[in-house]
């Protein structure tokens, strides 16, 4: 599997991973602009904030990977200290989705403050397209042959080149798994989950946007996406941190519970009758 989409001679110009991230981001922006127009808002704000969020997301994603990789494996930390420039080199390592979400959200917040836009109302607009971007971007893992699960006999299992195998599923003579072995395509499971989340959020936005307080659709995304990620992590190959759970699952639990708590609180607060003043004697 060639991870390079466009190559001139021996020079790799465009990789599938980066290309799919950009395609997904553009698709998300288009969906968001349609949602903004449906709500009577200026869709140009979506395209104006697009690069802000993309850059913020890339920075946050890389920072998450650097931090978590250093915590899980001291060798990464030693490498970053010895060569600080490797921190910004995404070809030496990877990125983290929760960092991408945090960085993109911070950039989005700064933009809404600068433009004096209601932050929570606009998060509901912007969030409906994000799961579709994730559904597309996850296929970059397929071309990179990474983030796969354990062996499977299911008909949709995928082959992983020996060069991309990790222990204990190495090819002979280092391991016992032949080239014919098939593995769970966890990127596909997460892609389908994201697609489902996106469709549900679009329906909820059209059904309840006038009834729920601003930010509710965003909060539900913060519940739904981590739930899928938490479940997929049980299949995906990774090193448990504690209690049999990976670091990604702990991130998912924290984000999902926080999203659920905020959603419940805001919904109850909106449903509560406003306080009435005491009668004057």
mmCIF file of C-alpha atoms in Angstrom:
data_model
loop_
_atom_site.group_PDB
_atom_site.id
_atom_site.type_symbol
_atom_site.label_atom_id
_atom_site.label_comp_id
_atom_site.label_asym_id
_atom_site.label_seq_id
_atom_site.Cartn_x
_atom_site.Cartn_y
_atom_site.Cartn_z
ATOM 1 C CA UNK A 1 0.000 0.000 0.000
ATOM 2 C CA UNK A 2 1.560 3.293 -1.139
ATOM 3 C CA UNK A 3 0.890 6.159 1.311
ATOM 4 C CA UNK A 4 1.840 8.695 -1.365
ATOM 5 C CA UNK A 5 -0.965 10.040 -3.550
ATOM 6 C CA UNK A 6 1.103 12.255 -5.860
ATOM 7 C CA UNK A 7 4.723 11.566 -6.625
ATOM 8 C CA UNK A 8 7.115 13.118 -9.140
ATOM 9 C CA UNK A 9 10.078 10.841 -9.617
ATOM 10 C CA UNK A 10 11.382 10.004 -6.178
ATOM 11 C CA UNK A 11 9.800 13.079 -4.570
ATOM 12 C CA UNK A 12 6.594 12.489 -2.589
ATOM 13 C CA UNK A 13 4.521 15.635 -3.099
ATOM 14 C CA UNK A 14 1.205 14.677 -1.514
ATOM 15 C CA UNK A 15 0.424 11.869 0.903
ATOM 16 C CA UNK A 16 -2.985 10.258 1.142
ATOM 17 C CA UNK A 17 -3.229 11.011 4.848
ATOM 18 C CA UNK A 18 -2.848 14.762 4.411
ATOM 19 C CA UNK A 19 -4.971 14.825 1.270
ATOM 20 C CA UNK A 20 -7.876 13.058 2.961
ATOM 21 C CA UNK A 21 -7.690 15.393 5.963
ATOM 22 C CA UNK A 22 -7.992 18.407 3.660
ATOM 23 C CA UNK A 23 -10.813 16.817 1.639
ATOM 24 C CA UNK A 24 -12.679 15.989 4.840
ATOM 25 C CA UNK A 25 -12.162 19.496 6.221
ATOM 26 C CA UNK A 26 -13.497 21.109 3.042
ATOM 27 C CA UNK A 27 -16.517 18.782 3.073
ATOM 28 C CA UNK A 28 -17.174 19.708 6.714
ATOM 29 C CA UNK A 29 -16.941 23.417 5.933
ATOM 30 C CA UNK A 30 -19.436 23.014 3.089
ATOM 31 C CA UNK A 31 -21.906 21.181 5.350
ATOM 32 C CA UNK A 32 -21.429 23.813 8.062
ATOM 33 C CA UNK A 33 -21.996 26.665 5.616
ATOM 34 C CA UNK A 34 -25.278 25.075 4.552
ATOM 35 C CA UNK A 35 -26.284 24.748 8.208
ATOM 36 C CA UNK A 36 -25.403 28.397 8.842
ATOM 37 C CA UNK A 37 -27.525 29.477 5.896
ATOM 38 C CA UNK A 38 -30.420 27.318 7.116
ATOM 39 C CA UNK A 39 -30.277 29.099 10.469
ATOM 40 C CA UNK A 40 -30.271 32.515 8.830
ATOM 41 C CA UNK A 41 -26.588 33.192 9.588
ATOM 42 C CA UNK A 42 -23.809 34.371 7.301
ATOM 43 C CA UNK A 43 -22.144 31.240 5.861
ATOM 44 C CA UNK A 44 -19.032 33.245 4.960
ATOM 45 C CA UNK A 45 -17.975 33.033 8.605
ATOM 46 C CA UNK A 46 -17.465 29.288 8.172
ATOM 47 C CA UNK A 47 -15.058 29.772 5.298
ATOM 48 C CA UNK A 48 -13.317 32.638 7.107
ATOM 49 C CA UNK A 49 -12.651 30.532 10.212
ATOM 50 C CA UNK A 50 -11.716 27.459 8.165
ATOM 51 C CA UNK A 51 -7.942 28.069 8.105
ATOM 52 C CA UNK A 52 -7.928 29.179 11.745
ATOM 53 C CA UNK A 53 -9.416 25.850 12.814
ATOM 54 C CA UNK A 54 -7.267 23.798 10.451
ATOM 55 C CA UNK A 55 -4.033 25.328 11.748
ATOM 56 C CA UNK A 56 -5.183 25.185 15.372
ATOM 57 C CA UNK A 57 -6.234 21.573 14.912
ATOM 58 C CA UNK A 58 -2.886 20.546 13.432
ATOM 59 C CA UNK A 59 -0.956 22.218 16.261
ATOM 60 C CA UNK A 60 -3.177 20.684 18.935
ATOM 61 C CA UNK A 61 -3.065 17.256 17.316
ATOM 62 C CA UNK A 62 0.711 17.230 17.200
ATOM 63 C CA UNK A 63 1.041 18.479 20.776
ATOM 64 C CA UNK A 64 -1.211 15.689 22.025
ATOM 65 C CA UNK A 65 0.865 13.058 20.265
ATOM 66 C CA UNK A 66 4.147 14.472 21.590
ATOM 67 C CA UNK A 67 2.833 14.593 25.165
ATOM 68 C CA UNK A 68 1.141 11.183 25.204
ATOM 69 C CA UNK A 69 3.998 9.453 23.371
ATOM 70 C CA UNK A 70 6.472 10.908 25.872
ATOM 71 C CA UNK A 71 4.354 9.682 28.783
ATOM 72 C CA UNK A 72 3.967 6.177 27.357
ATOM 73 C CA UNK A 73 7.547 5.758 26.136
ATOM 74 C CA UNK A 74 10.465 7.715 27.669
ATOM 75 C CA UNK A 75 12.445 7.100 24.485
ATOM 76 C CA UNK A 76 10.183 9.573 22.683
ATOM 77 C CA UNK A 77 10.850 12.233 25.329
ATOM 78 C CA UNK A 78 14.588 11.699 25.052
ATOM 79 C CA UNK A 79 14.363 12.007 21.290
ATOM 80 C CA UNK A 80 12.401 15.262 21.466
ATOM 81 C CA UNK A 81 14.847 16.740 23.988
ATOM 82 C CA UNK A 82 17.799 15.742 21.824
ATOM 83 C CA UNK A 83 16.178 17.092 18.654
ATOM 84 C CA UNK A 84 13.449 19.680 19.424
ATOM 85 C CA UNK A 85 12.719 20.208 15.729
ATOM 86 C CA UNK A 86 11.358 16.659 15.573
ATOM 87 C CA UNK A 87 8.409 17.898 17.649
ATOM 88 C CA UNK A 88 6.991 19.702 14.616
ATOM 89 C CA UNK A 89 7.872 16.936 12.164
ATOM 90 C CA UNK A 90 4.644 14.979 11.736
ATOM 91 C CA UNK A 91 6.467 12.396 9.619
ATOM 92 C CA UNK A 92 8.297 11.319 12.771
ATOM 93 C CA UNK A 93 5.299 10.087 14.719
ATOM 94 C CA UNK A 94 1.708 11.105 14.397
ATOM 95 C CA UNK A 95 -1.155 13.232 15.648
ATOM 96 C CA UNK A 96 -3.919 12.955 18.246
ATOM 97 C CA UNK A 97 -7.609 13.525 17.584
ATOM 98 C CA UNK A 98 -8.457 15.034 20.976
ATOM 99 C CA UNK A 99 -5.638 17.541 20.613
ATOM 100 C CA UNK A 100 -6.940 18.395 17.150
ATOM 101 C CA UNK A 101 -10.413 19.018 18.561
ATOM 102 C CA UNK A 102 -9.030 21.167 21.372
ATOM 103 C CA UNK A 103 -6.796 23.219 19.093
ATOM 104 C CA UNK A 104 -9.536 23.713 16.526
ATOM 105 C CA UNK A 105 -12.040 24.700 19.215
ATOM 106 C CA UNK A 106 -9.643 27.262 20.694
ATOM 107 C CA UNK A 107 -9.101 28.801 17.258
ATOM 108 C CA UNK A 108 -12.869 28.848 16.705
ATOM 109 C CA UNK A 109 -13.403 30.572 20.059
ATOM 110 C CA UNK A 110 -10.832 33.265 19.263
ATOM 111 C CA UNK A 111 -12.496 33.903 15.904
ATOM 112 C CA UNK A 112 -15.982 34.259 17.400
ATOM 113 C CA UNK A 113 -14.633 36.647 20.033
ATOM 114 C CA UNK A 114 -12.936 38.737 17.374
ATOM 115 C CA UNK A 115 -16.076 38.829 15.219
ATOM 116 C CA UNK A 116 -18.383 39.255 18.256
ATOM 117 C CA UNK A 117 -20.394 36.173 17.374
ATOM 118 C CA UNK A 118 -22.342 34.060 19.915
ATOM 119 C CA UNK A 119 -19.872 31.248 20.580
ATOM 120 C CA UNK A 120 -22.257 28.471 21.627
ATOM 121 C CA UNK A 121 -24.712 29.107 18.792
ATOM 122 C CA UNK A 122 -21.906 28.903 16.276
ATOM 123 C CA UNK A 123 -20.437 25.741 17.788
ATOM 124 C CA UNK A 124 -23.771 24.064 17.056
ATOM 125 C CA UNK A 125 -23.418 25.173 13.439
ATOM 126 C CA UNK A 126 -19.783 24.170 13.057
ATOM 127 C CA UNK A 127 -19.970 20.802 14.804
ATOM 128 C CA UNK A 128 -22.441 19.135 12.423
ATOM 129 C CA UNK A 129 -19.833 18.841 9.680
ATOM 130 C CA UNK A 130 -16.946 17.641 11.830
ATOM 131 C CA UNK A 131 -17.952 13.947 12.068
ATOM 132 C CA UNK A 132 -18.060 13.763 8.268
ATOM 133 C CA UNK A 133 -14.528 15.186 8.113
ATOM 134 C CA UNK A 134 -13.418 12.528 10.585
ATOM 135 C CA UNK A 135 -15.164 9.802 8.587
ATOM 136 C CA UNK A 136 -13.130 10.784 5.519
ATOM 137 C CA UNK A 137 -9.864 11.468 7.337
ATOM 138 C CA UNK A 138 -9.825 8.070 9.054
ATOM 139 C CA UNK A 139 -9.139 6.440 5.695
ATOM 140 C CA UNK A 140 -5.678 7.966 5.834
ATOM 141 C CA UNK A 141 -4.901 5.244 8.387
ATOM 142 C CA UNK A 142 -5.726 2.664 5.724
ATOM 143 C CA UNK A 143 -3.093 4.025 3.340
ATOM 144 C CA UNK A 144 -0.567 4.353 6.165
ATOM 145 C CA UNK A 145 -1.421 0.832 7.380
ATOM 146 C CA UNK A 146 -1.703 1.970 10.983
ATOM 147 C CA UNK A 147 -4.150 1.910 13.904
ATOM 148 C CA UNK A 148 -5.485 -1.521 13.005
ATOM 149 C CA UNK A 149 -6.906 -4.140 15.338
ATOM 150 C CA UNK A 150 -6.116 -7.710 16.209
ATOM 151 C CA UNK A 151 -6.326 -10.724 13.881
ATOM 152 C CA UNK A 152 -9.730 -11.670 12.493
ATOM 153 C CA UNK A 153 -11.322 -14.187 10.139
ATOM 154 C CA UNK A 154 -14.141 -11.810 9.218
ATOM 155 C CA UNK A 155 -14.536 -11.203 5.467
ATOM 156 C CA UNK A 156 -13.709 -7.496 5.812
ATOM 157 C CA UNK A 157 -10.380 -8.112 7.540
ATOM 158 C CA UNK A 158 -7.466 -6.305 5.890
ATOM 159 C CA UNK A 159 -3.909 -7.350 5.104
ATOM 160 C CA UNK A 160 -1.076 -5.469 6.793
ATOM 161 C CA UNK A 161 2.386 -5.478 5.225
ATOM 162 C CA UNK A 162 5.041 -7.112 7.381
ATOM 163 C CA UNK A 163 6.899 -3.787 7.607
ATOM 164 C CA UNK A 164 3.896 -2.259 9.402
ATOM 165 C CA UNK A 165 3.225 -5.113 11.827
ATOM 166 C CA UNK A 166 3.654 -4.561 15.547
ATOM 167 C CA UNK A 167 4.328 -7.111 18.259
ATOM 168 C CA UNK A 168 2.990 -9.739 18.820
ATOM 169 C CA UNK A 169 1.747 -9.994 15.228
ATOM 170 C CA UNK A 170 5.076 -9.875 13.407
ATOM 171 C CA UNK A 171 5.812 -11.912 10.298
ATOM 172 C CA UNK A 172 8.295 -14.814 10.336
ATOM 173 C CA UNK A 173 11.047 -15.168 11.423
ATOM 174 C CA UNK A 174 10.340 -12.532 14.102
ATOM 175 C CA UNK A 175 6.797 -13.743 14.673
ATOM 176 C CA UNK A 176 4.314 -16.446 13.764
ATOM 177 C CA UNK A 177 1.786 -14.466 11.697
ATOM 178 C CA UNK A 178 2.171 -14.922 7.960
ATOM 179 C CA UNK A 179 1.514 -12.338 5.260
ATOM 180 C CA UNK A 180 -1.906 -13.953 4.737
ATOM 181 C CA UNK A 181 -3.094 -12.869 8.207
ATOM 182 C CA UNK A 182 -5.994 -10.421 8.290
ATOM 183 C CA UNK A 183 -6.680 -7.749 10.906
ATOM 184 C CA UNK A 184 -9.624 -5.677 12.123
ATOM 185 C CA UNK A 185 -9.903 -2.424 10.110
ATOM 186 C CA UNK A 186 -10.564 -0.270 13.173
ATOM 187 C CA UNK A 187 -10.259 2.865 11.048
ATOM 188 C CA UNK A 188 -13.313 1.613 9.129
ATOM 189 C CA UNK A 189 -15.290 1.032 12.326
ATOM 190 C CA UNK A 190 -14.497 4.536 13.536
ATOM 191 C CA UNK A 191 -15.242 6.007 10.111
ATOM 192 C CA UNK A 192 -18.687 4.393 10.051
ATOM 193 C CA UNK A 193 -19.359 5.510 13.630
ATOM 194 C CA UNK A 194 -18.442 9.092 12.703
ATOM 195 C CA UNK A 195 -20.700 8.953 9.674
ATOM 196 C CA UNK A 196 -23.586 7.821 11.873
ATOM 197 C CA UNK A 197 -22.850 10.534 14.444
ATOM 198 C CA UNK A 198 -22.854 13.160 11.702
ATOM 199 C CA UNK A 199 -26.222 12.050 10.342
ATOM 200 C CA UNK A 200 -27.764 11.997 13.825
ATOM 201 C CA UNK A 201 -26.402 15.458 14.663
ATOM 202 C CA UNK A 202 -27.800 16.882 11.428
ATOM 203 C CA UNK A 203 -31.221 15.463 12.281
ATOM 204 C CA UNK A 204 -31.074 16.736 15.864
ATOM 205 C CA UNK A 205 -29.988 20.187 14.692
ATOM 206 C CA UNK A 206 -33.041 20.422 12.456
ATOM 207 C CA UNK A 207 -35.410 18.929 15.013
ATOM 208 C CA UNK A 208 -34.360 20.584 18.271
ATOM 209 C CA UNK A 209 -32.258 23.664 17.446
ATOM 210 C CA UNK A 210 -35.112 25.975 18.490
ATOM 211 C CA UNK A 211 -35.945 24.011 21.645
ATOM 212 C CA UNK A 212 -32.538 23.257 23.120
ATOM 213 C CA UNK A 213 -30.166 25.905 24.503
ATOM 214 C CA UNK A 214 -27.216 26.939 22.296
ATOM 215 C CA UNK A 215 -24.310 24.524 22.517
ATOM 216 C CA UNK A 216 -26.468 21.417 22.977
ATOM 217 C CA UNK A 217 -25.600 19.876 19.602
ATOM 218 C CA UNK A 218 -21.922 20.481 20.312
ATOM 219 C CA UNK A 219 -22.228 18.854 23.749
ATOM 220 C CA UNK A 220 -23.880 15.789 22.222
ATOM 221 C CA UNK A 221 -20.988 15.425 19.803
ATOM 222 C CA UNK A 222 -18.610 15.512 22.785
ATOM 223 C CA UNK A 223 -20.603 12.570 24.174
ATOM 224 C CA UNK A 224 -21.127 10.579 20.971
ATOM 225 C CA UNK A 225 -17.674 10.648 19.402
ATOM 226 C CA UNK A 226 -15.760 9.592 22.552
ATOM 227 C CA UNK A 227 -18.245 6.754 23.075
ATOM 228 C CA UNK A 228 -17.373 5.285 19.684
ATOM 229 C CA UNK A 229 -13.677 5.855 20.237
ATOM 230 C CA UNK A 230 -13.865 4.161 23.645
ATOM 231 C CA UNK A 231 -15.479 1.047 22.146
ATOM 232 C CA UNK A 232 -13.155 0.821 19.134
ATOM 233 C CA UNK A 233 -10.119 1.017 21.424
ATOM 234 C CA UNK A 234 -11.012 -2.434 22.782
ATOM 235 C CA UNK A 235 -10.297 -3.859 19.319
ATOM 236 C CA UNK A 236 -7.446 -1.611 18.253
ATOM 237 C CA UNK A 237 -3.923 -2.640 19.183
ATOM 238 C CA UNK A 238 -2.563 -0.552 22.009
ATOM 239 C CA UNK A 239 -0.860 -0.638 25.380
ATOM 240 C CA UNK A 240 -3.196 -0.516 28.407
ATOM 241 C CA UNK A 241 -2.332 2.247 30.846
ATOM 242 C CA UNK A 242 -4.385 1.134 33.857
ATOM 243 C CA UNK A 243 -7.489 -0.942 34.620
ATOM 244 C CA UNK A 244 -7.084 -2.593 31.224
ATOM 245 C CA UNK A 245 -7.828 0.715 29.477
ATOM 246 C CA UNK A 246 -5.609 2.654 27.086
ATOM 247 C CA UNK A 247 -4.746 6.331 27.399
ATOM 248 C CA UNK A 248 -7.132 7.024 24.521
ATOM 249 C CA UNK A 249 -9.957 5.386 26.460
ATOM 250 C CA UNK A 250 -9.257 7.539 29.503
ATOM 251 C CA UNK A 251 -9.361 10.632 27.280
ATOM 252 C CA UNK A 252 -12.637 9.368 25.806
ATOM 253 C CA UNK A 253 -14.174 8.742 29.224
ATOM 254 C CA UNK A 254 -13.198 12.182 30.496
ATOM 255 C CA UNK A 255 -14.492 13.965 27.396
ATOM 256 C CA UNK A 256 -17.720 11.956 27.182
ATOM 257 C CA UNK A 257 -18.628 12.393 30.843
ATOM 258 C CA UNK A 258 -17.838 16.116 30.693
ATOM 259 C CA UNK A 259 -19.986 16.529 27.584
ATOM 260 C CA UNK A 260 -22.876 14.619 29.145
ATOM 261 C CA UNK A 261 -22.670 16.644 32.366
ATOM 262 C CA UNK A 262 -22.664 19.976 30.538
ATOM 263 C CA UNK A 263 -25.503 18.909 28.219
ATOM 264 C CA UNK A 264 -27.672 17.772 31.146
ATOM 265 C CA UNK A 265 -26.916 20.886 33.188
ATOM 266 C CA UNK A 266 -27.679 23.309 30.359
ATOM 267 C CA UNK A 267 -30.862 21.470 29.389
ATOM 268 C CA UNK A 268 -32.159 21.469 32.967
ATOM 269 C CA UNK A 269 -31.225 25.099 33.421
ATOM 270 C CA UNK A 270 -33.088 26.069 30.258
ATOM 271 C CA UNK A 271 -36.168 24.114 31.409
ATOM 272 C CA UNK A 272 -36.226 25.697 34.877
ATOM 273 C CA UNK A 273 -38.686 28.567 35.304
ATOM 274 C CA UNK A 274 -37.043 31.956 35.843
ATOM 275 C CA UNK A 275 -36.908 33.063 39.483
ATOM 276 C CA UNK A 276 -39.691 35.387 40.546
ATOM 277 C CA UNK A 277 -39.089 38.388 42.747
ATOM 278 C CA UNK A 278 -40.475 38.573 46.254
ATOM 279 C CA UNK A 279 -43.594 40.752 46.587
ATOM 280 C CA UNK A 280 -42.878 44.152 48.056
ATOM 281 C CA UNK A 281 -44.620 44.686 51.426
#
